[in-house]
Amino acid sequence: MSPMHIRNWSGNSDRPALALHCMMGNASYWAPIATQLADLVEITAPDLPGHGQSPDWPGDPDYHTHTTRETAPLIQRPLDLIGHSIGATVALRIAVAAPEAVRSLTLIEPVLFAAAPDPTAVDQLEAIRQLSVDGKDEEAARQFLSIWGEVDLDNQSPTSRSRLIRQIRMVVSGNDTLVHDSAKILRDGGLEAIDAPVMLVMGEESPPVIAAIAEALAARMQDVARASVPGAGHMLPITHPNQVAGLIRMNLEQS
């Protein structure tokens, strides 16, 4: 069993669901959504490696591969898989590798940049990577959070600030998969093999690359819907949990 710290919320025990959070978050933010969906599913959510109460990322293999390996043992039978940001890309990687394990798939702001290469997004990520390589993790974290975290690093407590700065190394490690698809998530026939209902959810005010990614993924999937939440950015499971829960519910009801 995965050593990650697991959070559980009571719900319909006959229908398990697994929710995977974003980079620099933790599983606790699924609580309002899990409560609203308790009549349909029972949600379990791990703190991903290096987050919340889970053990640190050991540094090898790359962060995305390590997280996928730690997550896969949590799937003991077909279930509803939900992911946000990098969590959505881990969910998609699992669904491509084992489509039979997925009853439904909800991808919230999947940051699989390789699906729709965008020079602006790639340049931003490269600048963040270079800052970290140069030992400037604090500035790297500040730039990352300003784009993808909707968080001001300078307004955080000393403990939170230190944690966020430390986590930028995981961001950099995961980007080889996200930008270059080193895990071959986009391989021929992979997305097409997912026959479960898929819902792609994005924030209306998210960076434009997110809509392009959603469009590229949707074009290759069998049973897919897309939804945009007005007034929301990248962190919509936290800022707009009611709307996100409603969209997940729609997808759950399709399966």
CSV table of C-alpha atoms in Angstrom, one decimal:
chain,number,residue,atom,x,y,z
A,1,MET,CA,0.0,0.0,0.0
A,2,SER,CA,1.2,3.5,-0.7
A,3,PRO,CA,2.9,5.2,2.2
A,4,MET,CA,1.2,8.5,1.4
A,5,HIS,CA,-1.1,10.0,4.1
A,6,ILE,CA,-4.7,9.2,3.2
A,7,ARG,CA,-7.7,11.4,4.0
A,8,ASN,CA,-11.2,9.9,3.9
A,9,TRP,CA,-14.7,11.3,4.0
A,10,SER,CA,-17.8,9.3,4.6
A,11,GLY,CA,-20.1,8.6,1.7
A,12,ASN,CA,-21.6,5.9,-0.5
A,13,SER,CA,-19.2,3.1,0.4
A,14,ASP,CA,-20.4,1.0,-2.6
A,15,ARG,CA,-18.8,3.5,-4.9
A,16,PRO,CA,-15.2,4.6,-4.2
A,17,ALA,CA,-13.6,7.6,-5.7
A,18,LEU,CA,-10.1,8.9,-5.6
A,19,ALA,CA,-9.2,12.6,-5.7
A,20,LEU,CA,-5.7,13.9,-6.4
A,21,HIS,CA,-4.8,17.5,-5.5
A,22,CYS,CA,-2.6,20.1,-7.2
A,23,MET,CA,1.1,20.9,-6.7
A,24,MET,CA,1.8,22.9,-3.4
A,25,GLY,CA,-1.7,21.9,-2.1
A,26,ASN,CA,-2.9,19.0,0.0
A,27,ALA,CA,-5.8,16.7,0.1
A,28,SER,CA,-7.8,18.6,2.7
A,29,TYR,CA,-9.2,21.0,0.1
A,30,TRP,CA,-11.4,18.2,-1.3
A,31,ALA,CA,-13.5,18.1,1.9
A,32,PRO,CA,-16.3,20.5,0.8
A,33,ILE,CA,-16.6,18.7,-2.5
A,34,ALA,CA,-16.5,15.2,-0.9
A,35,THR,CA,-19.3,16.3,1.5
A,36,GLN,CA,-21.5,17.4,-1.4
A,37,LEU,CA,-21.0,14.2,-3.3
A,38,ALA,CA,-21.4,11.8,-0.3
A,39,ASP,CA,-24.7,10.5,-1.6
A,40,LEU,CA,-23.0,9.2,-4.8
A,41,VAL,CA,-19.5,8.3,-3.8
A,42,GLU,CA,-17.1,7.9,-1.0
A,43,ILE,CA,-14.0,10.0,-1.7
A,44,THR,CA,-10.5,9.1,-0.6
A,45,ALA,CA,-7.7,11.6,-1.2
A,46,PRO,CA,-3.9,11.2,-0.5
A,47,ASP,CA,-1.6,14.0,0.3
A,48,LEU,CA,0.8,13.6,-2.6
A,49,PRO,CA,4.5,13.0,-1.9
A,50,GLY,CA,6.1,16.1,-0.3
A,51,HIS,CA,2.7,17.6,0.6
A,52,GLY,CA,0.6,17.7,3.7
A,53,GLN,CA,1.5,14.8,6.0
A,54,SER,CA,3.0,12.5,3.4
A,55,PRO,CA,6.7,11.6,3.2
A,56,ASP,CA,9.0,13.8,1.1
A,57,TRP,CA,9.7,13.1,-2.5
A,58,PRO,CA,13.0,11.1,-2.4
A,59,GLY,CA,14.4,12.9,-5.5
A,60,ASP,CA,14.4,9.9,-7.8
A,61,PRO,CA,12.6,9.0,-10.0
A,62,ASP,CA,11.2,12.2,-11.3
A,63,TYR,CA,8.3,13.7,-9.3
A,64,HIS,CA,5.5,12.7,-11.7
A,65,THR,CA,6.7,9.1,-12.0
A,66,HIS,CA,7.2,8.7,-8.3
A,67,THR,CA,3.7,10.2,-7.6
A,68,THR,CA,2.1,7.9,-10.1
A,69,ARG,CA,3.8,4.9,-8.6
A,70,GLU,CA,2.6,5.8,-5.1
A,71,THR,CA,-0.9,6.5,-6.3
A,72,ALA,CA,-1.6,3.4,-8.4
A,73,PRO,CA,-1.8,1.0,-5.4
A,74,LEU,CA,-4.7,2.9,-4.0
A,75,ILE,CA,-6.9,1.6,-6.9
A,76,GLN,CA,-8.1,-1.8,-5.9
A,77,ARG,CA,-11.2,-1.9,-8.2
A,78,PRO,CA,-12.7,0.3,-10.8
A,79,LEU,CA,-13.4,3.7,-9.4
A,80,ASP,CA,-14.2,7.3,-10.1
A,81,LEU,CA,-10.9,9.2,-10.6
A,82,ILE,CA,-10.8,13.0,-10.0
A,83,GLY,CA,-7.7,15.2,-10.3
A,84,HIS,CA,-6.7,18.8,-10.3
A,85,SER,CA,-3.7,20.4,-12.0
A,86,ILE,CA,-0.7,18.0,-11.7
A,87,GLY,CA,-3.1,15.6,-9.9
A,88,ALA,CA,-5.2,15.6,-13.1
A,89,THR,CA,-2.2,14.6,-15.2
A,90,VAL,CA,-1.4,11.7,-12.8
A,91,ALA,CA,-5.0,10.6,-13.0
A,92,LEU,CA,-4.8,10.8,-16.8
A,93,ARG,CA,-1.5,8.8,-16.8
A,94,ILE,CA,-3.2,6.1,-14.7
A,95,ALA,CA,-6.3,6.0,-17.0
A,96,VAL,CA,-4.2,5.7,-20.1
A,97,ALA,CA,-2.2,2.8,-18.5
A,98,ALA,CA,-5.2,1.0,-17.1
A,99,PRO,CA,-8.5,2.3,-18.6
A,100,GLU,CA,-10.3,-0.7,-17.1
A,101,ALA,CA,-9.6,0.7,-13.6
A,102,VAL,CA,-11.6,3.9,-14.2
A,103,ARG,CA,-15.3,4.2,-13.9
A,104,SER,CA,-15.3,8.0,-14.6
A,105,LEU,CA,-12.6,10.5,-15.0
A,106,THR,CA,-12.9,14.2,-14.0
A,107,LEU,CA,-9.9,16.3,-15.0
A,108,ILE,CA,-9.8,19.8,-13.5
A,109,GLU,CA,-7.3,22.1,-15.1
A,110,PRO,CA,-5.0,19.4,-16.4
A,111,VAL,CA,-1.5,21.0,-16.9
A,112,LEU,CA,-0.3,18.6,-19.6
A,113,PHE,CA,1.4,21.3,-21.6
A,114,ALA,CA,2.7,18.8,-24.2
A,115,ALA,CA,-0.9,18.4,-25.5
A,116,ALA,CA,-1.0,22.0,-26.7
A,117,PRO,CA,2.5,23.5,-26.7
A,118,ASP,CA,2.3,27.2,-25.9
A,119,PRO,CA,5.4,29.3,-26.1
A,120,THR,CA,4.3,31.7,-23.3
A,121,ALA,CA,3.7,28.8,-20.8
A,122,VAL,CA,6.8,26.9,-21.8
A,123,ASP,CA,8.9,30.1,-21.4
A,124,GLN,CA,7.5,30.7,-18.0
A,125,LEU,CA,8.2,27.2,-16.8
A,126,GLU,CA,11.7,27.4,-18.2
A,127,ALA,CA,12.4,30.6,-16.4
A,128,ILE,CA,11.2,29.0,-13.2
A,129,ARG,CA,13.4,26.0,-13.8
A,130,GLN,CA,16.4,28.2,-14.4
A,131,LEU,CA,15.9,30.2,-11.3
A,132,SER,CA,15.8,26.9,-9.2
A,133,VAL,CA,18.9,25.6,-11.0
A,134,ASP,CA,20.6,28.8,-10.1
A,135,GLY,CA,19.7,28.4,-6.4
A,136,LYS,CA,17.0,31.0,-6.5
A,137,ASP,CA,14.2,28.8,-5.2
A,138,GLU,CA,12.4,31.6,-3.5
A,139,GLU,CA,12.0,33.7,-6.6
A,140,ALA,CA,11.1,30.6,-8.6
A,141,ALA,CA,8.3,29.8,-6.1
A,142,ARG,CA,7.1,33.4,-6.2
A,143,GLN,CA,6.8,33.3,-10.0
A,144,PHE,CA,5.2,29.9,-10.1
A,145,LEU,CA,2.6,30.8,-7.5
A,146,SER,CA,1.8,34.1,-9.2
A,147,ILE,CA,0.7,32.2,-12.3
A,148,TRP,CA,-0.6,28.9,-11.0
A,149,GLY,CA,-1.2,29.2,-7.3
A,150,GLU,CA,-3.2,32.5,-6.9
A,151,VAL,CA,-1.0,32.9,-3.8
A,152,ASP,CA,1.3,35.8,-2.7
A,153,LEU,CA,4.4,34.1,-1.2
A,154,ASP,CA,5.2,37.2,0.8
A,155,ASN,CA,1.9,37.0,2.7
A,156,GLN,CA,2.4,33.4,4.0
A,157,SER,CA,3.5,32.4,7.5
A,158,PRO,CA,7.2,31.6,7.9
A,159,THR,CA,6.3,27.9,8.0
A,160,SER,CA,4.1,28.0,4.9
A,161,ARG,CA,6.6,30.1,3.0
A,162,SER,CA,9.4,27.7,3.7
A,163,ARG,CA,7.3,24.8,2.6
A,164,LEU,CA,6.3,26.4,-0.6
A,165,ILE,CA,9.9,27.4,-1.5
A,166,ARG,CA,11.1,23.8,-0.8
A,167,GLN,CA,8.3,22.4,-3.0
A,168,ILE,CA,9.5,24.3,-6.1
A,169,ARG,CA,12.0,21.5,-6.7
A,170,MET,CA,9.1,19.1,-7.2
A,171,VAL,CA,7.5,21.5,-9.7
A,172,VAL,CA,10.7,21.6,-11.7
A,173,SER,CA,11.1,17.8,-11.6
A,174,GLY,CA,7.5,17.2,-12.8
A,175,ASN,CA,7.8,19.5,-15.7
A,176,ASP,CA,9.7,17.1,-17.9
A,177,THR,CA,6.5,15.0,-18.1
A,178,LEU,CA,4.2,17.9,-18.4
A,179,VAL,CA,6.1,19.8,-21.1
A,180,HIS,CA,7.8,17.0,-23.0
A,181,ASP,CA,5.4,14.1,-22.2
A,182,SER,CA,8.3,11.9,-21.1
A,183,ALA,CA,5.8,9.5,-19.7
A,184,LYS,CA,4.1,9.0,-23.1
A,185,ILE,CA,0.7,9.9,-21.8
A,186,LEU,CA,-0.2,11.2,-25.3
A,187,ARG,CA,1.0,8.0,-27.1
A,188,ASP,CA,-1.0,6.8,-30.1
A,189,GLY,CA,-4.2,5.0,-28.9
A,190,GLY,CA,-3.8,5.9,-25.3
A,191,LEU,CA,-6.4,8.6,-24.8
A,192,GLU,CA,-8.6,6.8,-27.3
A,193,ALA,CA,-8.7,3.7,-25.1
A,194,ILE,CA,-10.4,5.5,-22.2
A,195,ASP,CA,-14.1,4.5,-22.6
A,196,ALA,CA,-15.3,5.9,-19.2
A,197,PRO,CA,-17.1,9.3,-19.2
A,198,VAL,CA,-14.6,12.2,-19.0
A,199,MET,CA,-15.3,15.7,-17.8
A,200,LEU,CA,-12.7,18.4,-18.4
A,201,VAL,CA,-13.2,21.4,-16.1
A,202,MET,CA,-11.5,24.7,-16.3
A,203,GLY,CA,-11.7,28.2,-14.8
A,204,GLU,CA,-12.8,30.9,-17.1
A,205,GLU,CA,-10.0,33.1,-15.9
A,206,SER,CA,-7.2,30.5,-16.1
A,207,PRO,CA,-4.2,31.0,-18.4
A,208,PRO,CA,-5.3,30.5,-22.0
A,209,VAL,CA,-3.1,27.3,-22.4
A,210,ILE,CA,-5.6,25.4,-20.2
A,211,ALA,CA,-8.4,25.8,-22.7
A,212,ALA,CA,-6.1,24.7,-25.5
A,213,ILE,CA,-5.0,21.6,-23.5
A,214,ALA,CA,-8.7,20.7,-22.8
A,215,GLU,CA,-9.5,21.1,-26.5
A,216,ALA,CA,-6.6,18.9,-27.6
A,217,LEU,CA,-7.4,16.2,-25.1
A,218,ALA,CA,-11.1,16.2,-25.8
A,219,ALA,CA,-10.5,15.8,-29.6
A,220,ARG,CA,-9.0,12.3,-28.9
A,221,MET,CA,-11.4,11.0,-26.3
A,222,GLN,CA,-14.5,8.8,-26.8
A,223,ASP,CA,-17.0,10.2,-24.3
A,224,VAL,CA,-16.0,13.7,-23.1
A,225,ALA,CA,-17.6,16.9,-21.9
A,226,ARG,CA,-16.0,20.3,-21.2
A,227,ALA,CA,-17.1,22.9,-18.7
A,228,SER,CA,-15.8,26.4,-17.8
A,229,VAL,CA,-16.6,28.0,-14.4
A,230,PRO,CA,-17.2,31.7,-14.6
A,231,GLY,CA,-15.0,33.9,-12.5
A,232,ALA,CA,-12.7,31.1,-11.5
A,233,GLY,CA,-9.0,30.7,-12.1
A,234,HIS,CA,-6.7,27.7,-11.7
A,235,MET,CA,-7.5,27.0,-8.1
A,236,LEU,CA,-11.2,26.5,-8.6
A,237,PRO,CA,-11.7,23.4,-6.3
A,238,ILE,CA,-10.8,25.8,-3.5
A,239,THR,CA,-12.3,29.0,-4.7
A,240,HIS,CA,-15.5,27.5,-6.3
A,241,PRO,CA,-16.1,24.1,-4.6
A,242,ASN,CA,-19.9,24.2,-5.1
A,243,GLN,CA,-19.6,24.6,-8.9
A,244,VAL,CA,-16.9,22.1,-9.1
A,245,ALA,CA,-18.9,19.5,-7.1
A,246,GLY,CA,-21.8,20.1,-9.4
A,247,LEU,CA,-19.8,19.4,-12.5
A,248,ILE,CA,-18.2,16.3,-10.9
A,249,ARG,CA,-21.7,15.1,-10.0
A,250,MET,CA,-22.8,15.5,-13.7
A,251,ASN,CA,-19.9,13.2,-14.7
A,252,LEU,CA,-20.6,10.7,-12.0
A,253,GLU,CA,-24.2,10.4,-13.1
A,254,GLN,CA,-23.0,9.5,-16.6
A,255,SER,CA,-21.4,6.3,-15.3
